[in-house]
Structures are given as C-alpha cells and as structure tokens.
Short mmCIF file of C-alpha atoms and ligand atoms in Angstrom, two decimals:
data_model
loop_
_atom_site.label_atom_id
_atom_site.label_comp_id
_atom_site.label_asym_id
_atom_site.label_seq_id
_atom_site.Cartn_x
_atom_site.Cartn_y
_atom_site.Cartn_z
CA MET A 389 -0.01 0.02 0.02
CA ARG A 390 0.92 3.61 -0.31
CA ILE A 391 1.09 4.76 3.32
CA GLY A 392 1.77 8.06 5.06
CA VAL A 393 2.86 8.56 8.66
CA ILE A 394 2.52 11.95 10.32
CA GLY A 395 4.75 12.61 13.33
CA LEU A 396 8.29 11.05 13.40
CA GLY A 397 8.74 10.39 17.06
CA TYR A 398 9.55 6.95 18.48
CA ILE A 399 6.17 5.50 17.30
CA GLY A 400 5.81 7.20 13.97
CA SER A 401 9.31 6.57 12.82
CA VAL A 402 9.22 2.90 13.88
CA THR A 403 5.77 2.37 12.34
CA ALA A 404 6.99 3.85 9.03
CA ALA A 405 10.22 1.75 8.95
CA VAL A 406 8.37 -1.48 9.88
CA LEU A 407 5.67 -0.92 7.29
CA ALA A 408 8.21 -0.19 4.57
CA ASN A 409 10.08 -3.34 5.53
CA HIS A 410 6.79 -5.28 4.88
CA GLY A 411 6.42 -4.24 1.29
CA ASN A 412 4.61 -0.94 1.55
CA ASP A 413 5.66 2.39 0.02
CA VAL A 414 5.88 4.81 3.00
CA VAL A 415 6.34 8.48 3.37
CA GLY A 416 7.02 9.94 6.83
CA ILE A 417 6.07 13.57 7.54
CA ASP A 418 7.19 15.83 10.34
CA THR A 419 7.12 19.63 10.51
CA VAL A 420 10.52 19.78 12.27
CA LYS A 421 13.00 20.11 9.32
CA PRO A 422 16.21 19.07 11.17
CA LYS A 423 14.49 15.88 12.30
CA VAL A 424 13.46 15.02 8.72
CA ASP A 425 16.88 15.88 7.43
CA ALA A 426 18.34 13.53 10.07
CA PHE A 427 16.08 10.63 9.01
CA ASN A 428 17.02 11.32 5.35
CA SER A 429 20.71 11.16 6.27
CA ALA A 430 21.96 7.99 7.84
CA ASN A 431 21.57 9.43 11.28
CA PRO A 432 18.13 9.11 12.93
CA PRO A 433 17.59 11.77 15.54
CA ILE A 434 16.46 9.23 18.15
CA TYR A 435 18.07 6.12 19.59
CA GLU A 436 15.91 3.04 19.17
CA PRO A 437 17.73 -0.28 18.71
CA GLY A 438 17.69 -1.51 15.12
CA LEU A 439 15.89 1.57 13.73
CA SER A 440 18.80 2.99 11.86
CA ASP A 441 19.47 -0.31 10.08
CA LEU A 442 15.87 -0.87 9.23
CA ILE A 443 15.58 2.58 7.60
CA GLU A 444 18.80 1.93 5.63
CA ARG A 445 17.64 -1.35 4.36
CA ASN A 446 14.39 0.14 3.14
CA ARG A 447 15.55 3.42 1.59
CA ASP A 448 13.82 2.42 -1.74
CA SER A 449 10.39 2.42 -0.24
CA LEU A 450 10.76 4.83 2.66
CA ARG A 451 11.22 8.56 2.46
CA PHE A 452 10.82 11.56 4.86
CA SER A 453 9.49 14.95 4.19
CA THR A 454 8.29 18.14 5.80
CA SER A 455 5.61 18.66 3.08
CA TYR A 456 2.06 17.45 3.44
CA GLU A 457 1.97 17.63 -0.40
CA ASP A 458 3.85 14.31 -0.30
CA LEU A 459 0.73 12.67 1.15
CA LYS A 460 -1.29 13.52 -1.98
CA ASP A 461 -1.27 9.97 -3.39
CA VAL A 462 -1.27 7.82 -0.32
CA GLU A 463 -4.21 5.40 0.55
CA VAL A 464 -3.94 5.65 4.28
CA VAL A 465 -2.25 7.93 6.81
CA PHE A 466 -1.23 7.09 10.35
CA ILE A 467 -1.43 10.07 12.67
CA ALA A 468 1.26 9.59 15.31
CA VAL A 469 1.81 13.11 16.71
CA PRO A 470 2.24 13.88 20.37
CA THR A 471 -0.81 14.32 22.67
CA PRO A 472 0.82 16.12 25.67
CA ASN A 473 -0.81 17.10 28.94
CA ARG A 474 -2.24 20.53 29.27
CA ASP A 475 -3.48 21.58 32.75
CA GLY A 476 -3.89 17.91 33.64
CA GLY A 477 -5.95 17.09 30.54
CA ILE A 478 -5.01 16.00 27.09
CA ASP A 479 -3.99 18.48 24.42
CA LEU A 480 -5.41 17.21 21.06
CA SER A 481 -4.30 20.18 18.97
CA TYR A 482 -1.54 18.35 17.09
CA VAL A 483 -3.87 15.57 16.15
CA MET A 484 -6.65 17.95 14.97
CA SER A 485 -4.13 20.10 13.05
CA ALA A 486 -2.54 17.12 11.34
CA ALA A 487 -5.96 15.88 10.27
CA SER A 488 -6.98 19.23 8.94
CA SER A 489 -3.73 19.73 7.03
CA LEU A 490 -4.15 16.24 5.56
CA LYS A 491 -7.65 17.00 4.43
CA GLN A 492 -6.28 20.00 2.34
CA VAL A 493 -4.11 17.63 0.27
CA ASN A 494 -5.89 14.26 0.32
CA PRO A 495 -9.50 14.24 1.62
CA ASP A 496 -10.14 10.68 0.36
CA CYS A 497 -7.50 8.77 2.30
CA LEU A 498 -8.29 6.77 5.44
CA ILE A 499 -6.95 8.44 8.63
CA ILE A 500 -5.66 5.85 11.21
CA ILE A 501 -5.08 7.40 14.64
CA LYS A 502 -2.05 5.87 16.29
CA SER A 503 -1.50 8.70 18.90
CA THR A 504 -2.92 8.03 22.27
CA VAL A 505 -6.20 9.91 22.43
CA VAL A 506 -9.18 10.11 24.77
CA PRO A 507 -12.42 8.40 23.78
CA GLY A 508 -14.45 10.55 21.36
CA THR A 509 -11.31 11.91 19.61
CA ALA A 510 -11.90 9.83 16.38
CA ARG A 511 -15.39 11.08 16.38
CA LYS A 512 -14.12 14.67 16.69
CA VAL A 513 -11.77 14.14 13.77
CA ILE A 514 -14.62 12.74 11.68
CA GLU A 515 -16.86 15.74 12.51
CA SER A 516 -14.10 18.32 11.65
CA THR A 517 -12.79 16.72 8.47
CA GLY A 518 -15.64 14.54 7.11
CA MET A 519 -13.04 11.84 6.43
CA THR A 520 -13.09 8.15 7.38
CA VAL A 521 -11.21 7.48 10.66
CA ALA A 522 -9.94 4.29 12.26
CA SER A 523 -8.26 4.00 15.61
CA ASN A 524 -5.11 1.80 15.97
CA PRO A 525 -3.54 2.46 19.32
CA GLU A 526 0.03 1.13 19.84
CA PHE A 527 1.35 -1.00 22.67
CA THR A 528 5.06 -0.87 21.80
CA ARG A 529 7.69 0.06 24.31
CA GLU A 530 10.56 2.29 23.63
CA GLY A 531 13.76 0.25 23.57
CA SER A 532 12.03 -2.74 21.95
CA ALA A 533 9.72 -0.84 19.62
CA ILE A 534 10.65 -2.70 16.47
CA ALA A 535 10.10 -6.19 17.96
CA ASP A 536 6.87 -5.03 19.58
CA THR A 537 5.59 -3.54 16.33
CA GLU A 538 6.63 -6.72 14.38
CA SER A 539 5.12 -9.16 16.91
CA PRO A 540 2.53 -7.44 19.22
CA ASP A 541 0.46 -9.43 21.64
CA ARG A 542 -2.63 -8.05 19.85
CA VAL A 543 -3.62 -5.44 17.34
CA VAL A 544 -6.53 -3.19 18.28
CA ILE A 545 -8.59 -1.60 15.58
CA GLY A 546 -11.58 0.72 15.97
CA GLY A 547 -13.79 2.18 13.27
CA PRO A 548 -16.37 1.28 10.63
CA GLU A 549 -16.01 -2.18 9.12
CA SER A 550 -14.65 -1.17 5.74
CA ALA A 551 -11.91 0.91 7.47
CA SER A 552 -11.13 -1.83 9.97
CA ARG A 553 -10.65 -4.33 7.17
CA ILE A 554 -7.98 -2.11 5.61
CA VAL A 555 -6.10 -1.78 8.89
CA GLU A 556 -6.33 -5.39 9.46
CA GLY A 557 -4.71 -5.98 6.09
CA ILE A 558 -1.77 -3.71 6.93
CA TRP A 559 -0.94 -5.64 10.20
CA ILE A 560 -1.87 -9.16 9.02
CA PHE A 561 1.82 -10.00 8.75
CA THR A 562 2.14 -9.78 12.52
CA GLY A 563 0.00 -12.92 13.00
CA ALA A 564 -1.38 -11.26 16.24
CA PRO A 565 -4.92 -11.61 17.39
CA MET A 566 -7.04 -8.61 16.15
CA VAL A 567 -9.58 -6.91 18.33
CA VAL A 568 -11.87 -5.20 15.94
CA THR A 569 -14.34 -2.78 17.59
CA THR A 570 -15.67 0.80 17.81
CA ASN A 571 -13.33 3.82 17.84
CA GLU A 572 -14.31 4.51 21.43
CA ASN A 573 -13.54 0.99 22.69
CA ALA A 574 -10.12 1.05 20.88
CA GLU A 575 -9.28 4.46 22.43
CA LEU A 576 -10.27 3.16 25.88
CA ILE A 577 -8.37 -0.10 25.55
CA LYS A 578 -5.12 1.85 25.23
CA TYR A 579 -5.76 3.92 28.38
CA ALA A 580 -7.05 0.91 30.39
CA SER A 581 -3.89 -1.08 29.39
CA ASN A 582 -1.40 1.74 30.32
CA SER A 583 -3.25 2.50 33.51
CA PHE A 584 -3.26 -1.12 34.53
CA LEU A 585 0.50 -1.50 33.90
CA ALA A 586 1.18 1.68 35.84
CA THR A 587 -1.00 0.37 38.64
CA LYS A 588 0.95 -2.88 38.70
CA ILE A 589 4.15 -0.93 39.13
CA SER A 590 2.75 1.29 41.84
CA PHE A 591 1.28 -1.82 43.60
CA ILE A 592 4.66 -3.58 43.83
CA ASN A 593 6.40 -0.32 44.79
CA GLU A 594 4.02 -0.06 47.84
CA PHE A 595 4.89 -3.62 48.80
CA ALA A 596 8.57 -2.60 48.33
CA ASN A 597 8.12 0.04 51.01
CA LEU A 598 6.59 -2.55 53.30
CA CYS A 599 9.48 -4.97 52.70
CA GLU A 600 11.94 -2.34 53.80
CA LYS A 601 10.29 -2.29 57.18
CA ILE A 602 10.59 -6.02 57.60
CA PRO A 603 14.09 -7.51 58.28
CA GLY A 604 14.59 -10.48 55.93
CA ALA A 605 11.93 -9.38 53.42
CA ASP A 606 12.90 -8.69 49.76
CA VAL A 607 10.44 -7.39 47.26
CA GLU A 608 12.28 -9.21 44.45
CA THR A 609 11.41 -12.56 45.91
CA VAL A 610 7.89 -11.45 46.80
CA ALA A 611 7.29 -10.31 43.12
CA ARG A 612 8.71 -13.52 41.73
CA GLY A 613 6.59 -15.54 44.06
CA MET A 614 3.47 -13.63 43.06
CA GLY A 615 4.34 -13.36 39.37
CA LEU A 616 4.59 -17.15 38.86
CA ASP A 617 0.92 -17.29 39.42
CA GLN A 618 -0.24 -17.06 35.84
CA ARG A 619 -3.28 -14.98 36.86
CA ILE A 620 -0.88 -12.37 38.09
CA GLY A 621 2.11 -12.63 35.77
CA GLU A 622 5.76 -11.61 36.44
CA ARG A 623 5.97 -8.67 34.04
CA PHE A 624 5.66 -5.05 35.27
CA LEU A 625 6.21 -6.15 38.85
CA LYS A 626 9.63 -4.75 39.06
CA ALA A 627 9.97 -2.31 42.07
CA GLY A 628 11.97 0.74 41.67
CA ILE A 629 11.94 4.50 41.50
CA GLY A 630 8.56 4.57 39.79
CA TYR A 631 7.43 4.68 36.15
CA GLY A 632 8.55 7.59 33.93
CA GLY A 633 8.76 8.24 30.18
CA SER A 634 6.44 9.88 27.75
CA CYS A 635 3.47 7.47 28.21
CA PHE A 636 2.44 6.31 31.68
CA PRO A 637 2.69 9.68 33.50
CA LYS A 638 0.81 11.50 30.74
CA ASP A 639 -1.71 8.84 30.00
CA THR A 640 -2.74 8.18 33.66
CA LEU A 641 -3.28 11.93 34.19
CA ALA A 642 -5.22 12.24 30.93
CA ILE A 643 -7.69 9.41 31.62
CA LEU A 644 -8.18 10.54 35.19
CA SER A 645 -9.04 14.07 34.00
CA PHE A 646 -11.14 12.75 31.11
CA ALA A 647 -13.14 10.39 33.41
CA ARG A 648 -13.67 13.24 35.92
CA SER A 649 -15.02 15.33 33.13
CA MET A 650 -17.55 12.55 32.61
CA GLY A 651 -18.43 12.54 36.32
CA GLN A 652 -16.53 9.33 37.00
CA ASP A 653 -13.69 9.05 39.44
CA LEU A 654 -10.95 6.46 38.82
CA ARG A 655 -9.75 5.94 42.31
CA ILE A 656 -7.19 3.17 41.51
CA VAL A 657 -5.55 5.12 38.84
CA ASP A 658 -5.53 8.09 41.10
CA SER A 659 -3.76 6.07 43.83
CA ALA A 660 -1.25 4.67 41.30
CA ILE A 661 -0.33 8.21 40.34
CA THR A 662 -0.04 9.23 44.04
CA VAL A 663 2.22 6.27 44.81
CA ASN A 664 4.37 7.10 41.86
CA ASP A 665 4.69 10.72 42.77
CA GLY A 666 6.20 9.71 46.09
CA ARG A 667 8.96 7.42 44.61
CA ILE A 668 11.61 10.06 44.31
CA ASP A 669 11.35 11.17 48.01
CA HIS A 670 11.31 7.54 48.91
CA ALA A 671 14.45 6.72 46.95
CA VAL A 672 16.20 9.71 48.63
CA ASP A 673 15.11 8.32 52.05
CA VAL A 674 16.68 5.00 51.09
CA ILE A 675 19.90 6.72 50.16
CA ILE A 676 20.02 9.01 53.25
CA ASP A 677 18.86 6.23 55.67
CA GLY A 678 17.44 8.53 58.24
CA ASN A 679 20.24 11.14 58.13
CA PRO A 680 19.16 14.13 55.92
CA GLU A 681 22.62 15.78 56.33
CA SER A 682 24.53 12.74 55.18
CA LEU A 683 24.56 13.91 51.60
CA ARG A 684 25.91 17.42 52.13
CA GLY A 685 29.16 17.70 50.14
CA ARG A 686 29.27 13.97 49.26
CA ARG A 687 29.90 12.94 45.63
CA ILE A 688 27.27 10.57 44.32
CA ALA A 689 27.57 8.52 41.04
CA ILE A 690 24.22 8.28 39.40
CA LEU A 691 24.34 5.45 36.92
CA GLY A 692 21.68 5.99 34.24
CA VAL A 693 19.80 9.02 33.22
CA ALA A 694 17.34 7.56 30.61
CA PHE A 695 13.76 6.90 31.91
CA LYS A 696 14.50 3.15 31.21
CA ASP A 697 17.11 1.09 29.53
CA ASN A 698 17.74 0.91 25.79
CA THR A 699 16.61 4.41 25.03
CA ASP A 700 17.99 7.94 25.01
CA ASP A 701 14.73 9.33 26.12
CA VAL A 702 14.70 11.51 29.26
CA ARG A 703 11.13 12.69 29.14
CA GLU A 704 9.63 12.37 32.69
CA SER A 705 12.84 10.56 33.60
CA GLN A 706 12.81 9.47 37.24
CA PRO A 707 16.64 9.49 37.37
CA LEU A 708 16.61 13.18 36.39
CA LYS A 709 14.17 13.99 39.13
CA LEU A 710 16.21 11.99 41.61
CA ILE A 711 19.31 14.01 40.62
CA ASN A 712 17.54 17.26 41.25
CA SER A 713 16.38 16.10 44.62
CA LEU A 714 19.87 14.92 45.61
CA LEU A 715 21.34 18.25 44.48
CA GLY A 716 18.73 19.90 46.77
CA HIS A 717 20.22 17.90 49.67
CA GLY A 718 23.64 19.42 49.02
CA ALA A 719 25.12 16.39 47.20
CA MET A 720 27.54 16.70 44.32
CA ILE A 721 26.48 14.52 41.41
CA ASN A 722 28.56 12.60 38.83
CA VAL A 723 26.54 10.97 36.08
CA TYR A 724 27.10 8.24 33.59
CA ASP A 725 24.68 6.89 30.96
CA PRO A 726 25.68 4.68 28.06
CA ILE A 727 23.57 6.61 25.51
CA VAL A 728 22.16 9.78 26.96
CA ARG A 729 24.28 12.96 26.40
CA THR A 730 21.94 15.56 27.77
CA ILE A 731 23.73 18.16 29.73
CA ILE A 732 22.37 18.29 33.26
CA GLU A 733 23.03 21.51 35.08
CA GLY A 734 25.05 21.20 38.30
CA THR A 735 26.38 17.62 37.47
CA THR A 736 29.55 16.32 36.06
CA ARG A 737 29.19 13.84 33.20
CA PHE A 738 31.71 10.94 32.69
CA SER A 739 32.19 8.86 29.59
CA THR A 740 32.97 5.65 31.43
CA VAL A 741 31.25 3.95 34.32
CA GLU A 742 34.68 3.24 35.88
CA GLU A 743 35.78 6.87 36.06
CA CYS A 744 32.34 7.94 37.31
CA ILE A 745 32.50 5.48 40.15
CA ARG A 746 36.13 6.20 40.94
CA LYS A 747 35.41 9.91 41.42
CA SER A 748 32.42 9.25 43.71
CA GLU A 749 31.76 8.11 47.33
CA ILE A 750 28.27 6.65 46.80
CA VAL A 751 26.94 4.69 43.82
CA VAL A 752 23.24 4.80 42.88
CA ILE A 753 21.80 2.56 40.09
CA ALA A 754 19.15 4.78 38.56
CA THR A 755 18.42 3.17 35.22
CA GLU A 756 18.14 -0.62 34.57
CA TRP A 757 20.80 -0.65 31.72
CA PRO A 758 22.06 -4.25 31.17
CA GLU A 759 25.66 -3.19 31.62
CA PHE A 760 25.01 -2.11 35.24
CA ARG A 761 23.80 -5.57 36.07
CA LYS A 762 27.46 -6.70 35.67
CA LEU A 763 28.84 -3.99 37.99
CA ASP A 764 32.19 -5.13 39.23
CA PRO A 765 32.23 -5.35 43.04
CA GLY A 766 36.06 -4.78 42.75
CA LEU A 767 35.51 -1.37 41.15
CA VAL A 768 32.90 -0.37 43.77
CA GLY A 769 35.19 -1.45 46.67
CA ASP A 770 33.85 -0.22 50.02
CA ARG A 771 31.61 2.43 48.62
CA LEU A 772 27.93 2.36 49.51
CA VAL A 773 25.76 1.04 46.63
CA VAL A 774 22.13 2.00 46.48
CA ASP A 775 20.08 0.07 44.00
CA VAL A 776 16.78 1.82 43.25
CA ARG A 777 16.19 -0.42 40.22
CA ARG A 778 16.75 -3.76 41.83
CA ILE A 779 19.20 -5.19 39.30
CA LEU A 780 22.12 -6.17 41.57
CA ASP A 781 22.67 -9.06 43.83
CA PRO A 782 22.79 -7.61 47.43
CA SER A 783 25.34 -10.27 48.50
CA ASP A 784 27.91 -8.95 45.98
CA PHE A 785 28.41 -5.68 47.81
CA PRO A 786 29.57 -5.16 51.44
CA LEU A 787 27.62 -1.79 51.80
CA PHE A 788 24.34 -2.14 50.03
CA ARG A 789 20.88 -0.55 50.32
CA ALA A 790 17.91 -0.90 47.88
CA VAL A 791 14.32 -0.24 47.47
CA GLY A 792 12.24 -3.12 48.71
CA TYR A 793 15.10 -4.71 50.60
CA GLY A 794 14.65 -5.23 54.36
CA ASN A 795 18.25 -5.60 55.40
CA ALA A 796 18.66 -9.29 56.16
CA SER A 797 21.45 -8.71 58.56
CA ASP A 798 19.40 -6.55 60.98
C1 UGA B 773 4.61 2.02 27.67
C2 UGA B 773 3.83 0.71 27.56
O1 UGA B 773 4.63 -0.43 28.11
C3 UGA B 773 3.65 0.38 26.06
O2 UGA B 773 2.83 -0.74 25.89
C4 UGA B 773 2.92 1.63 25.41
O3 UGA B 773 2.72 1.47 24.03
C5 UGA B 773 3.72 2.83 25.64
O4 UGA B 773 3.96 3.07 27.07
C6 UGA B 773 2.93 4.08 25.07
O5 UGA B 773 1.86 4.29 25.53
O6 UGA B 773 3.34 4.57 24.02
P1 UGA B 773 7.19 2.75 27.50
O7 UGA B 773 6.77 3.97 28.18
O8 UGA B 773 8.03 2.92 26.26
O9 UGA B 773 5.93 1.89 27.11
O10 UGA B 773 8.09 1.92 28.52
P2 UGA B 773 7.85 0.75 29.61
O11 UGA B 773 8.75 -0.39 29.31
O12 UGA B 773 6.36 0.47 29.72
O13 UGA B 773 8.33 1.47 30.92
C7 UGA B 773 7.63 2.62 31.54
C8 UGA B 773 8.27 2.99 32.80
O14 UGA B 773 7.90 2.00 33.83
C9 UGA B 773 9.79 3.07 32.86
O15 UGA B 773 10.18 4.20 33.63
C10 UGA B 773 10.23 1.78 33.48
O16 UGA B 773 11.48 1.86 34.05
C11 UGA B 773 9.12 1.57 34.45
N1 UGA B 773 8.85 0.12 34.89
C12 UGA B 773 8.48 -0.77 33.99
C13 UGA B 773 9.01 -0.23 36.22
O17 UGA B 773 9.41 0.62 37.08
N2 UGA B 773 8.81 -1.47 36.56
C14 UGA B 773 8.33 -2.48 35.73
O18 UGA B 773 8.13 -3.60 36.11
C15 UGA B 773 8.16 -2.02 34.32
#
C-alpha cells in the first residue's frame, strides 16, 4: 500500500520503517525540518535499537519529508503526533491540526489514529474533516519498539467495518490476534492497558516500601513468588523509582481528567499516580537512611539518566528527578549513561562507568541498563551502593541498600 505517517517520534518513525520493511511504500512527515533531514541522512535523531539499520535497508520504499503535499497519493495515513498534557488534561491540537492539513491535500484517504487519544477523539476528527477515521492504538515500548511492532500481543482496531478491514490487512503479517471494535473501545483499551500496567508498578512499589520495614524481606522474591501465578504474571512487577517516560505519567493523568469530566472518578488510577509521585522522595530516604545531612558535600555517582534502559529518552525521567532532589540535599552529582548525552546542570558527566565511580563516594543505580547488572564489586570497593532499580545481587556488595530490601542482617 501507499502509506503516510505523520509525526516522526519513536512510534511514527518505527511504524514507518516496519511498514516499509513489509512491502509498503511509505512516506513519513514531520514539520521539524532538522528531524526530517536527520532521517534522510543515515543518522536518525532518536536512539531506538535496530531503527537506523531498518531505515537504511528500506531506503527504496521509505522517504521522509516536511511537506504534506507528499501525502497526495497515499491510501492511508497514520497520525502519530504527540498528545501532551495541558493543565492535567489532554492536548489534542496536534492531532486535529494534522488531520486538517491532511484534508487539504488528500481528503479521500483513510486516517488511522495511532496517537494515544481520549475516547471521542476519532469522532471529533470525523466531524471536523468529514473523512473516514480508524483507531489503531500502539502498545510498543521504547527500547524494543521494532520487535513489539513486528510481533505485538494483539492489534486493536476501531472504526467502521470497511476501514477496519484495511487496517487489519496492513498488520496481518504480525500474525497477532485482532480486536476489531468501535473507535471508542479502541481508544479506551489503550488507556485501560497503560493505567493497569502503571498500577501494577505502583502496587509492587508499595509492597517494596513494606518490605523495607521487615528484616529479611525482599520485594524481588515477593514479586517472583507472586508473578509465577499465571493469573498475576511476572512482568511489570519490578519495584524501583517509579514509572517515567512519555506515556504512563501522561496517560494516567489524561484518563483521570477525562473520566472526571464525565463525572466518573478512577480511584485506583488516582492512587497509582499518588504512589508514583512519592517514589523520588522515597528513593532519597533509602539513600540517606534517616540522616538528611548525610549527603551534604558527598559525591554521588548516578548510573543511568534515561527513563528506562535501551533508550536515549529522558522525558519524565525518574533518574533526572532523583538527581535534582539529591542536588537539593547538597550532594555533588557525577553521572554516567551509556547513551544519553543531555547536559544536566550542576552535574559532572563521565564517559565511562569506571571513572564515574572512582570519582564518587556513593553509587546509585538509577536506570536498569544491562551493563549495570554486571557492575564489578572490585570497582565499587567499600563504597555504599544504592540500587533503586533492583538489578544487583545484594550479596555482591559489602555496603548495600535498595528499595524493597529489608536488610537481612538486621
Ligand atoms: C509504555 C507501555 O509499556 C507500552 O505498551 C505503550 O505502548 C507505551 O507506554 C505508550 O503508551 O506509548 P514505554 O513508556 O516505552 O511503554 O516503557 P515501559 O517499558 O512500559 O516502561 C515505563 C516505565 O515504567 C519506565 O520508567 C520503566 O522503568 C518503568 N517500569 C516498567 C518499572 O518501574 N517497573 C516495571 O516492572 C516495568
């Protein structure tokens, strides 16, 4: 098919590359010229494992442009623009303006909304453009976006039957079960899924707090013992410094605000947000261990700045929030991240983990990068290690503290 994708963020660019790789002719549109230029050169502006190679392999059927004119001949267009929070609620202006610009050049194509949007948005786009609109929310994670797009657990499609059939055809290669339904259900499935996953994380984080109060308790073992029950499942039961990134924080707030506007409270989602909001203060408590002055003038190595591993994304990054809080406690911060190069005011960045640790007195694991799992106890020596991501074996380090870890030697 001839396919357009508007919005070249993590989702739009991966969708474009994967669909080109499966025999479609794809044009990706973004209004930010440097971004488009970067995709057209061999240097994508974002780090997503495998993306650069996939784009290079499909140059013949994949191009990037700033001009909506290039969407003139496409049959379908995925809208994958941001839907940020504004005053707690969702800001749909990018979606609406993409749809209206598209109408100017190609009013007959099918719009497929991939951006996360509150129920009723597809209907609004139909009303404002008169075009046919399908909903096709995505469930891919940054860091494994290509694999998730190639083989999702399910594909959710909302819209009239004729439109749904076209979207089914596009994703048929995934072999995934298809949930074909109304636009409203598709829009809701996305929020219910992200809210549930965020709740799972906040749930285990509260039990992590409880574990810390019980000598001999360890949330890692509790989560494993729970997760092996197939009704519960092991995934998204990793305790830590709370969820960050461009999705969970924004989506939980958006659905809460949307539900309230409909006169419906979502108390569990509300609690999940409250628990998550407390994670940074809690991580600081674990680091200072009852002595607020203990950080003044101390050098702390923060290992990891990205909101999770395998990405360069620092939007709503919990490690960044932790750094700011520690700076507020008078600590001096050294940072190391394998990919993120963002300059963080008031900190010193190191290009190797070894140097970062050598120049520090305390080591904090802030992002679950695989390379930190192999942290050399010899390098750490007698420094205090604080694992707020639970990726280390406590028995490897003489001075160790962690979220969810009731010190077994007490
Ligand atoms: C999330 C969802 O997992 C995707 O299904 C969804 O498509 C996407 O949002 C979206 O709405 O676009 P993503 O934000 O890329 O994907 O990353 P996740 O792997 O879900 O991690 C989110 C946050 O939760 C990270 O900060 C991660 O460190 C944290 N997390 C995750 C935990 O603290 N514990 C866990 O067990 C899992």
